[in-house]
Coordinates of C-alpha atoms and ligand atoms in Angstrom, one line a residue:
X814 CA -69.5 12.7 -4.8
X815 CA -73.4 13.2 -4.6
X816 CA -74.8 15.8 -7.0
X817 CA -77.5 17.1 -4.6
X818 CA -80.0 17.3 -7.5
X819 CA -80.0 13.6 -7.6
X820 CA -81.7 13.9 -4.6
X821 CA -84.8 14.9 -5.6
X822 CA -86.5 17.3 -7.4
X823 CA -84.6 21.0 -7.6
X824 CA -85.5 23.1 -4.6
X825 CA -87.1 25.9 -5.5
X826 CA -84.3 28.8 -5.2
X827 CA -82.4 27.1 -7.9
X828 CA -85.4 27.1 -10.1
X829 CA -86.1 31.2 -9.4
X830 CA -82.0 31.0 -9.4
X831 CA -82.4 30.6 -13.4
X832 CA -85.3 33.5 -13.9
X833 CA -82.8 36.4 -13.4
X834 CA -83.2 39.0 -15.7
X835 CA -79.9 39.9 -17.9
X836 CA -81.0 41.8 -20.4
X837 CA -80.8 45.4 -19.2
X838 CA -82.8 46.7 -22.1
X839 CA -85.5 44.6 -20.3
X840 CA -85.5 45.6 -17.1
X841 CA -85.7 49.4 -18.1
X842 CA -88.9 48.4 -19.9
X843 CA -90.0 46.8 -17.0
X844 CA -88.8 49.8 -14.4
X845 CA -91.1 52.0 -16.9
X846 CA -87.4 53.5 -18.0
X847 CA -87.4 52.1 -21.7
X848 CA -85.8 55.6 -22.8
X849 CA -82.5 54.6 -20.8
X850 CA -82.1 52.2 -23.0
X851 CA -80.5 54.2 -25.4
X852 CA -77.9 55.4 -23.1
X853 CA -76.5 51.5 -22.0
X854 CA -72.6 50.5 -22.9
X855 CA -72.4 48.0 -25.8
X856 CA -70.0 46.1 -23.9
X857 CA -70.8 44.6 -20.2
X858 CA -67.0 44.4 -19.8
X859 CA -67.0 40.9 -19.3
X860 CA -69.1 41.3 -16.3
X861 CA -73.3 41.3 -17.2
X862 CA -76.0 42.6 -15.9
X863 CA -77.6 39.6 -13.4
X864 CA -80.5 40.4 -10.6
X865 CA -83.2 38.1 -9.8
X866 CA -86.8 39.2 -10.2
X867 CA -87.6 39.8 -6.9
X868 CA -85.0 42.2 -6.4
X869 CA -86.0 44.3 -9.2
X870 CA -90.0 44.1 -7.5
X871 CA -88.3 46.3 -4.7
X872 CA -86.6 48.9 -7.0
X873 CA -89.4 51.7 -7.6
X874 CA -91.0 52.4 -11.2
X875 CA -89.8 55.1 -13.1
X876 CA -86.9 56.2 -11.2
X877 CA -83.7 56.3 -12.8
X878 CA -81.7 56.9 -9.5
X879 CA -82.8 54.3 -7.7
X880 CA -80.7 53.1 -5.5
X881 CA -80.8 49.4 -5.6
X882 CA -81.5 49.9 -9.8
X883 CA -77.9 51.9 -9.5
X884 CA -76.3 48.6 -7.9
X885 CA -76.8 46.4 -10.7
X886 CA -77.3 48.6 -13.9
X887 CA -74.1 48.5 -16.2
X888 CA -73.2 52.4 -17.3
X889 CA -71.3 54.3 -19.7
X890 CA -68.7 55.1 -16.7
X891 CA -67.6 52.0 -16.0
X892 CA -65.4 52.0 -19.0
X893 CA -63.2 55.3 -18.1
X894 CA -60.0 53.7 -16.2
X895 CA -59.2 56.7 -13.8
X896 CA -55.7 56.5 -12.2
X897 CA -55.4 53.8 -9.4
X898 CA -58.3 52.1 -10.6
X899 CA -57.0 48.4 -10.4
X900 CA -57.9 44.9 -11.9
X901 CA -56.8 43.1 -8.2
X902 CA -57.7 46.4 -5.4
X903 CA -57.0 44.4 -2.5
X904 CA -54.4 42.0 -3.2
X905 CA -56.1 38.6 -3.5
X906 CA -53.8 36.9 -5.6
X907 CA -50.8 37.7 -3.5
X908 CA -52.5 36.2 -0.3
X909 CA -53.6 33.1 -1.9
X910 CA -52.6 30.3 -0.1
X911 CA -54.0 27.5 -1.7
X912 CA -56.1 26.6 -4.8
X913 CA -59.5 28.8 -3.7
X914 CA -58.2 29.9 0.3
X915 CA -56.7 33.3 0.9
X916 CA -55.1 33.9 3.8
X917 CA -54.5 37.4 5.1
X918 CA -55.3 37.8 9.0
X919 CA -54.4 35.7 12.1
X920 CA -56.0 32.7 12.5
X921 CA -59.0 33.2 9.6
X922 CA -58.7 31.9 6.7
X923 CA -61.3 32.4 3.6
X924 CA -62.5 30.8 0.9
X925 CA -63.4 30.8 -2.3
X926 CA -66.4 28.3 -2.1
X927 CA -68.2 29.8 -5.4
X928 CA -67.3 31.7 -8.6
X929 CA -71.2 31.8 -8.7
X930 CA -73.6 35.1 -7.7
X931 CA -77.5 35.7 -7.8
X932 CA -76.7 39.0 -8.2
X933 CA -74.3 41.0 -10.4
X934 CA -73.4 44.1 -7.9
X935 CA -71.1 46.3 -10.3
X936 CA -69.1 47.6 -7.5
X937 CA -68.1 44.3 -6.8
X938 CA -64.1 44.1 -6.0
X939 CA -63.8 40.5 -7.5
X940 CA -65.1 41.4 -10.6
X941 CA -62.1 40.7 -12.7
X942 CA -61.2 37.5 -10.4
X943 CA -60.1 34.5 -12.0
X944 CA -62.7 32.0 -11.3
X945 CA -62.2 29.5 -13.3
X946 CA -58.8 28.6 -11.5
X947 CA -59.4 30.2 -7.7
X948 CA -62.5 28.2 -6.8
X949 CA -62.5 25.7 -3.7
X950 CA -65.4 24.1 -4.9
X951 CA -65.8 21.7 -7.8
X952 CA -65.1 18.9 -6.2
X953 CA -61.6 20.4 -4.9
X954 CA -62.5 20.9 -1.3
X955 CA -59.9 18.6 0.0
X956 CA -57.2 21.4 -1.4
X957 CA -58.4 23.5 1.0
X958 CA -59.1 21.2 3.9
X959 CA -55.6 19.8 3.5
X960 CA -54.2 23.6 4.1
X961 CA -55.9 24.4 7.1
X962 CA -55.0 20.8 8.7
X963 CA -51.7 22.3 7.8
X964 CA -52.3 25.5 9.5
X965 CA -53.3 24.8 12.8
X966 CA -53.4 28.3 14.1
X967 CA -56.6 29.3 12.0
X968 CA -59.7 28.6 13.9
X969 CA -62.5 30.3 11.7
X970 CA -63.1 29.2 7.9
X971 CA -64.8 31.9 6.0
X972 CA -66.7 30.8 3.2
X973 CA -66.9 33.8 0.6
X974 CA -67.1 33.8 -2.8
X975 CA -68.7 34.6 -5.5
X976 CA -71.6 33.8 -3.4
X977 CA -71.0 30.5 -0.9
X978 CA -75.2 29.8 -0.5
X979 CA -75.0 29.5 -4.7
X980 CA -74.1 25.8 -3.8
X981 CA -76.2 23.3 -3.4
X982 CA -76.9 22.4 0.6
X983 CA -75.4 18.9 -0.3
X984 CA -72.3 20.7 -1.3
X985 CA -72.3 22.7 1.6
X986 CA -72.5 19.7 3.9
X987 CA -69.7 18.1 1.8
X988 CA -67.4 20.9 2.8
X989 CA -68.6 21.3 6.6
X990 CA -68.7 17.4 7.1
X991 CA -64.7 17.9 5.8
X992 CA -64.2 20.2 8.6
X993 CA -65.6 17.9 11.0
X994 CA -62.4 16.6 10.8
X995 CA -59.8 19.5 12.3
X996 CA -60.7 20.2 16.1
X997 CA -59.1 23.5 15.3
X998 CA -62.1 25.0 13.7
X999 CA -63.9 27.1 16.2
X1000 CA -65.9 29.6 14.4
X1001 CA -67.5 29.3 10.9
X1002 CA -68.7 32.4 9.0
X1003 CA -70.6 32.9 6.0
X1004 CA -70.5 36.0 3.6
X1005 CA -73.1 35.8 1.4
X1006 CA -75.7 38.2 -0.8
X1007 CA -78.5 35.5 -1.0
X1008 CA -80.9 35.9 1.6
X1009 CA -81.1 39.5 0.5
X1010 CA -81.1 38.9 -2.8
X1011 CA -82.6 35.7 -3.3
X1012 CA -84.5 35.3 -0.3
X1013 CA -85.8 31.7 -1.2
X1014 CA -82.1 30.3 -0.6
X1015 CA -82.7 30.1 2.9
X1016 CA -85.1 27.3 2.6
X1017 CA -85.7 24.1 5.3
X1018 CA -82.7 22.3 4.0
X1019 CA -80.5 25.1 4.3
X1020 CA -81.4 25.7 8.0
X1021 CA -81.5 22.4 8.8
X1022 CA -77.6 22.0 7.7
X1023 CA -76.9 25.2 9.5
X1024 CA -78.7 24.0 13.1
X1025 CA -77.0 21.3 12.9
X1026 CA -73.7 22.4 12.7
X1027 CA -70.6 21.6 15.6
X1028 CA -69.7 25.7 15.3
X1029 CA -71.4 28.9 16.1
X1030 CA -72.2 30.6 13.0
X1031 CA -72.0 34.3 12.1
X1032 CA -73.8 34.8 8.4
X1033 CA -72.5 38.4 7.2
X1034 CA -75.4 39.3 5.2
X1035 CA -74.4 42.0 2.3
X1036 CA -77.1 44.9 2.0
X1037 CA -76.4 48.6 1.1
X1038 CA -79.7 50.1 1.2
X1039 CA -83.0 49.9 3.5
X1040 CA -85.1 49.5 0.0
X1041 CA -83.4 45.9 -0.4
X1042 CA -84.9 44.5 3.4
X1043 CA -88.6 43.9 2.7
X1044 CA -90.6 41.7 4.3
X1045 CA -89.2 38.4 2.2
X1046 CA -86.0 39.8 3.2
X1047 CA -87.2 39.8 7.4
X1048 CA -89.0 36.2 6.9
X1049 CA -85.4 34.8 5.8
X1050 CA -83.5 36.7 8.6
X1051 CA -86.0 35.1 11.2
X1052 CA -85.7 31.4 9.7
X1053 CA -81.8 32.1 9.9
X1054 CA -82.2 32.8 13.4
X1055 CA -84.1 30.3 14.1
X1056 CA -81.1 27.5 12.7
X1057 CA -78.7 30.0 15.7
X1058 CA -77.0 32.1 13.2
X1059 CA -75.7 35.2 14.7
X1060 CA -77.2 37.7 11.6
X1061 CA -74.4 40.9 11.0
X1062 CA -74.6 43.0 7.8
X1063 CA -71.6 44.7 5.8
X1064 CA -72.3 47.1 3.6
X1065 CA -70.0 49.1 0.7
X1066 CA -70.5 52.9 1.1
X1067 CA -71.5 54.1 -2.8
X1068 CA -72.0 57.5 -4.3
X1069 CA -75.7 58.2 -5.5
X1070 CA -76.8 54.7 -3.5
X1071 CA -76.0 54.9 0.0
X1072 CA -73.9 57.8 1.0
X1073 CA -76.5 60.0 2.8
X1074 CA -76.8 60.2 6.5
X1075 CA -80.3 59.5 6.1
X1076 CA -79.6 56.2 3.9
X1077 CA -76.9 55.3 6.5
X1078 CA -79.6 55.3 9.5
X1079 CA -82.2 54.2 7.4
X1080 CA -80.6 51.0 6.9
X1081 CA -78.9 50.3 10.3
X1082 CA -82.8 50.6 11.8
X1083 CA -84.2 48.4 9.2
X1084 CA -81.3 45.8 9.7
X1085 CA -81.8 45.9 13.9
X1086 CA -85.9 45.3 12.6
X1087 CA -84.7 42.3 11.2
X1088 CA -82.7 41.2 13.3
X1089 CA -79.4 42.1 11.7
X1090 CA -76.3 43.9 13.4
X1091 CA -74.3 46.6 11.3
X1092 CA -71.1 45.5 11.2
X1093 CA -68.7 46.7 8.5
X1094 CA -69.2 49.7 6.1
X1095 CA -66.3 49.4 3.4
X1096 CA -65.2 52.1 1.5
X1097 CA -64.7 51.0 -2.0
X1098 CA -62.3 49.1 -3.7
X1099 CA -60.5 51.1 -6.3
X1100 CA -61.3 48.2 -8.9
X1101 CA -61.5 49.0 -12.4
X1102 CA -65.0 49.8 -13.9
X1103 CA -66.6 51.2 -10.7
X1104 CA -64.8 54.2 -9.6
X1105 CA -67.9 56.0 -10.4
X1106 CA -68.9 54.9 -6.9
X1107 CA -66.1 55.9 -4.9
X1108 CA -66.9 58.6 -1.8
X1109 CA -63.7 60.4 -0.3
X1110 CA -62.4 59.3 3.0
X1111 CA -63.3 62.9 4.3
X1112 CA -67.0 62.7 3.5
X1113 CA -66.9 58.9 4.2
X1114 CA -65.9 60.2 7.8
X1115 CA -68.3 62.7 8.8
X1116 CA -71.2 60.6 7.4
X1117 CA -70.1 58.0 10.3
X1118 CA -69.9 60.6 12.9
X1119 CA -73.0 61.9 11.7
X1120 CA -74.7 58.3 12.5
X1121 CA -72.9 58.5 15.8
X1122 CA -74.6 61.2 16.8
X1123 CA -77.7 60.0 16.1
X1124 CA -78.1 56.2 16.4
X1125 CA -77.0 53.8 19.7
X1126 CA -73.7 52.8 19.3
X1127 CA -74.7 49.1 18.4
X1128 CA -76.3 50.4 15.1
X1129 CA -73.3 52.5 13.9
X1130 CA -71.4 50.4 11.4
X1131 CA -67.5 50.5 11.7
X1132 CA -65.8 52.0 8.5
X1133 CA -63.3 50.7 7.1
X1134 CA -61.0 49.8 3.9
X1135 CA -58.6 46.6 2.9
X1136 CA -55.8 47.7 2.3
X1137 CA -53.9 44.8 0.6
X1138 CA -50.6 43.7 2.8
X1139 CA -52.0 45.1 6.0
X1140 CA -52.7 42.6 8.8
X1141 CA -56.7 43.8 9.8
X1142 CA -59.3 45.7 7.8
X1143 CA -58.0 49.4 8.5
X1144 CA -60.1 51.4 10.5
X1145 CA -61.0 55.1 9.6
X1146 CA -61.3 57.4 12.8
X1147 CA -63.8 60.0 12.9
X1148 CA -63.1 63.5 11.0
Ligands
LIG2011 C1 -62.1 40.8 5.2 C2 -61.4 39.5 5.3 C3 -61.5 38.7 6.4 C4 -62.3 39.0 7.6 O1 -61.9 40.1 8.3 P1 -62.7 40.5 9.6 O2 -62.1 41.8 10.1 O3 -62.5 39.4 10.6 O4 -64.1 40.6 9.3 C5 -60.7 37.5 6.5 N1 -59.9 37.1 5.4 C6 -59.9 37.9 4.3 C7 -59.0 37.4 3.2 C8 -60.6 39.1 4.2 O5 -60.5 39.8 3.1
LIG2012 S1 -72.7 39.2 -4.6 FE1 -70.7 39.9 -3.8 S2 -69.2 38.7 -5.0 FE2 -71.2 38.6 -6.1 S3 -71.1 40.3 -7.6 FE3 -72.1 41.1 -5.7 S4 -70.5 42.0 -4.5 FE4 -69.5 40.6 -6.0

């Protein structure tokens, strides 16, 4: 196998990859919020803080709610286990089919290409997955691609993660010149945090392995808030449009960082200005350490119909939860 670092020199996204600031005392100093500091858990729970510098250049100085700050700050809360806060909230391990694929709706199958993230989000549901063990990657790609030539009824791969753009582009192409090989794959889809995050990942290489590939793409971009598209943000969207990815955008509904009506349309018109399609808004996962997020299905609700009633029906995002044993996302009907 080809390291794709012996191909050259590093591209640059894996050089800004390794500025990330993780030292939370830090970036309150740098947010102008050094008095915070005081207030931070000892512990990061086995999960610390991570966010790339340019992410933190779009959070605003001096505010201690702000919402893309809220995303990635560890706090106090996250160590209060409330009842039906869980370790697995939507039943990964019991829908793992093989090493790194999990397998929970006809004829899609996902998986786990990266243990790896730009970006720490602390509301993420996998935070307590087992990496280290549940990775398709690492050389073990053939694991997976075995499985799905086993399953022939599964016609789009989802590669998830983690993060699936952490990997190198040679990696990438290892896995997709694998699938080459099963003329059942119809449909490949990416769900990944990076071009928001880490705008720089979607470099030439990147879209040159994407334009080239046998399958139509959708690329599920992961953005919560309007504040997190700038104009880095836009130029990435456009160069991922140009390689023929269809751009769609799912987003987790969060308490204090998106769960206003005017945060909700905020972001859907700043996604369409980029080119981007709301498609999912999750309601949380009950996972342990982020509760604090968590908005009721009744509020969750009207905030939806709200947008309804206000934006084209291409902009409203569908809301939904996983529930784990069901056989789709399940949808939440208006109020
Ligand atoms: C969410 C999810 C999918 C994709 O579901 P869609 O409704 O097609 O977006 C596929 N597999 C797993 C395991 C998932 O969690
Ligand atoms: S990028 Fe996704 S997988 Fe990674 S920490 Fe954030 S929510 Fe979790």
């Amino acid at each position: 196998m080809i390291a794709a670092s012996a191909a050259g020199p590093q591209p640059r996204w894996q050089v800004l990859w390794r500025t990330a600031v993780t030292d939370a005392g830090a970036l309150l100093r740098e947010l102008g919020l050094a008095h915070l500091a005081a207030s931070l858990p000892e512990q990061d729970a086995g999960f610390p803080l991570r966010v790339p510098p340019g992410f933190v250049a779009r959070m605003r100085r001096g505010d201690p709610r702000d919402p893309l700050l809220l995303q990635v700050l560890p706090q106090l809360v996250e160590g209060d286990v409330p009842p039906g806060a869980l370790l697995d909230p939507v039943g990964d391990a019991a829908a793992r089919a093989a090493p790194g694929v999990i397998h929970k709706y006809h004829g899609r199958a996902l998986l786990i290409a990266s243990g790896a993230c730009a970006v720490h989000c602390r509301y993420c549901f996998r935070r307590h997955f087992p990496y280290e063990r549940e990775t398709a990657a690492a050389g073990r790609w053939q694991v997976a691609v075995d499985w799905l030539r086993a399953h022939p009824d599964i016609d789009e791969v989802i590669l998830s993660g983690g993060d699936p753009l952490s990997l190198s582009t040679g990696r990438l192409a290892e896995l997709t010149d694998a699938l080459r090989g099963l003329p059942q794959v119809r449909r490949l889809r990416i769900h990944s945090r990076l071009p928001v995050v880490l705008p720089e990942r979607v470099d030439e290489s990147l879209c040159r392995w994407l334009a080239d590939l046998p399958w139509p793409v959708a690329l599920v971009l992961h953005a919560n808030h309007a504040n997190e598209l700038d104009d880095t943000v836009g130029a990435a969207c456009t160069r991922l449009k140009a390689a023929n990815a269809h751009l769609l955008n799912q987003s987790v509904l969060l308490r204090g960082v998106n769960a206003t009506v005017e945060a909700l349309t905020a972001l859907s018109t700043r996604l369409f200005s980029v080119g981007v399609l709301p498609y999912y808004l999750h309601q949380l996962d009950p996972v342990q350490g982020a509760m604090h997020f968590a908005v009721d299905d009744a509020h969750a609700r009207a905030l939806v119909e709200a947008l309804r009633q206000r934006l084209p029906g291409y902009l409203v995002p569908r809301l939904v939860r996983e529930e784990p044993g069901a056989p789709s996302k399940t949808a939440l009907g208006p109020p």
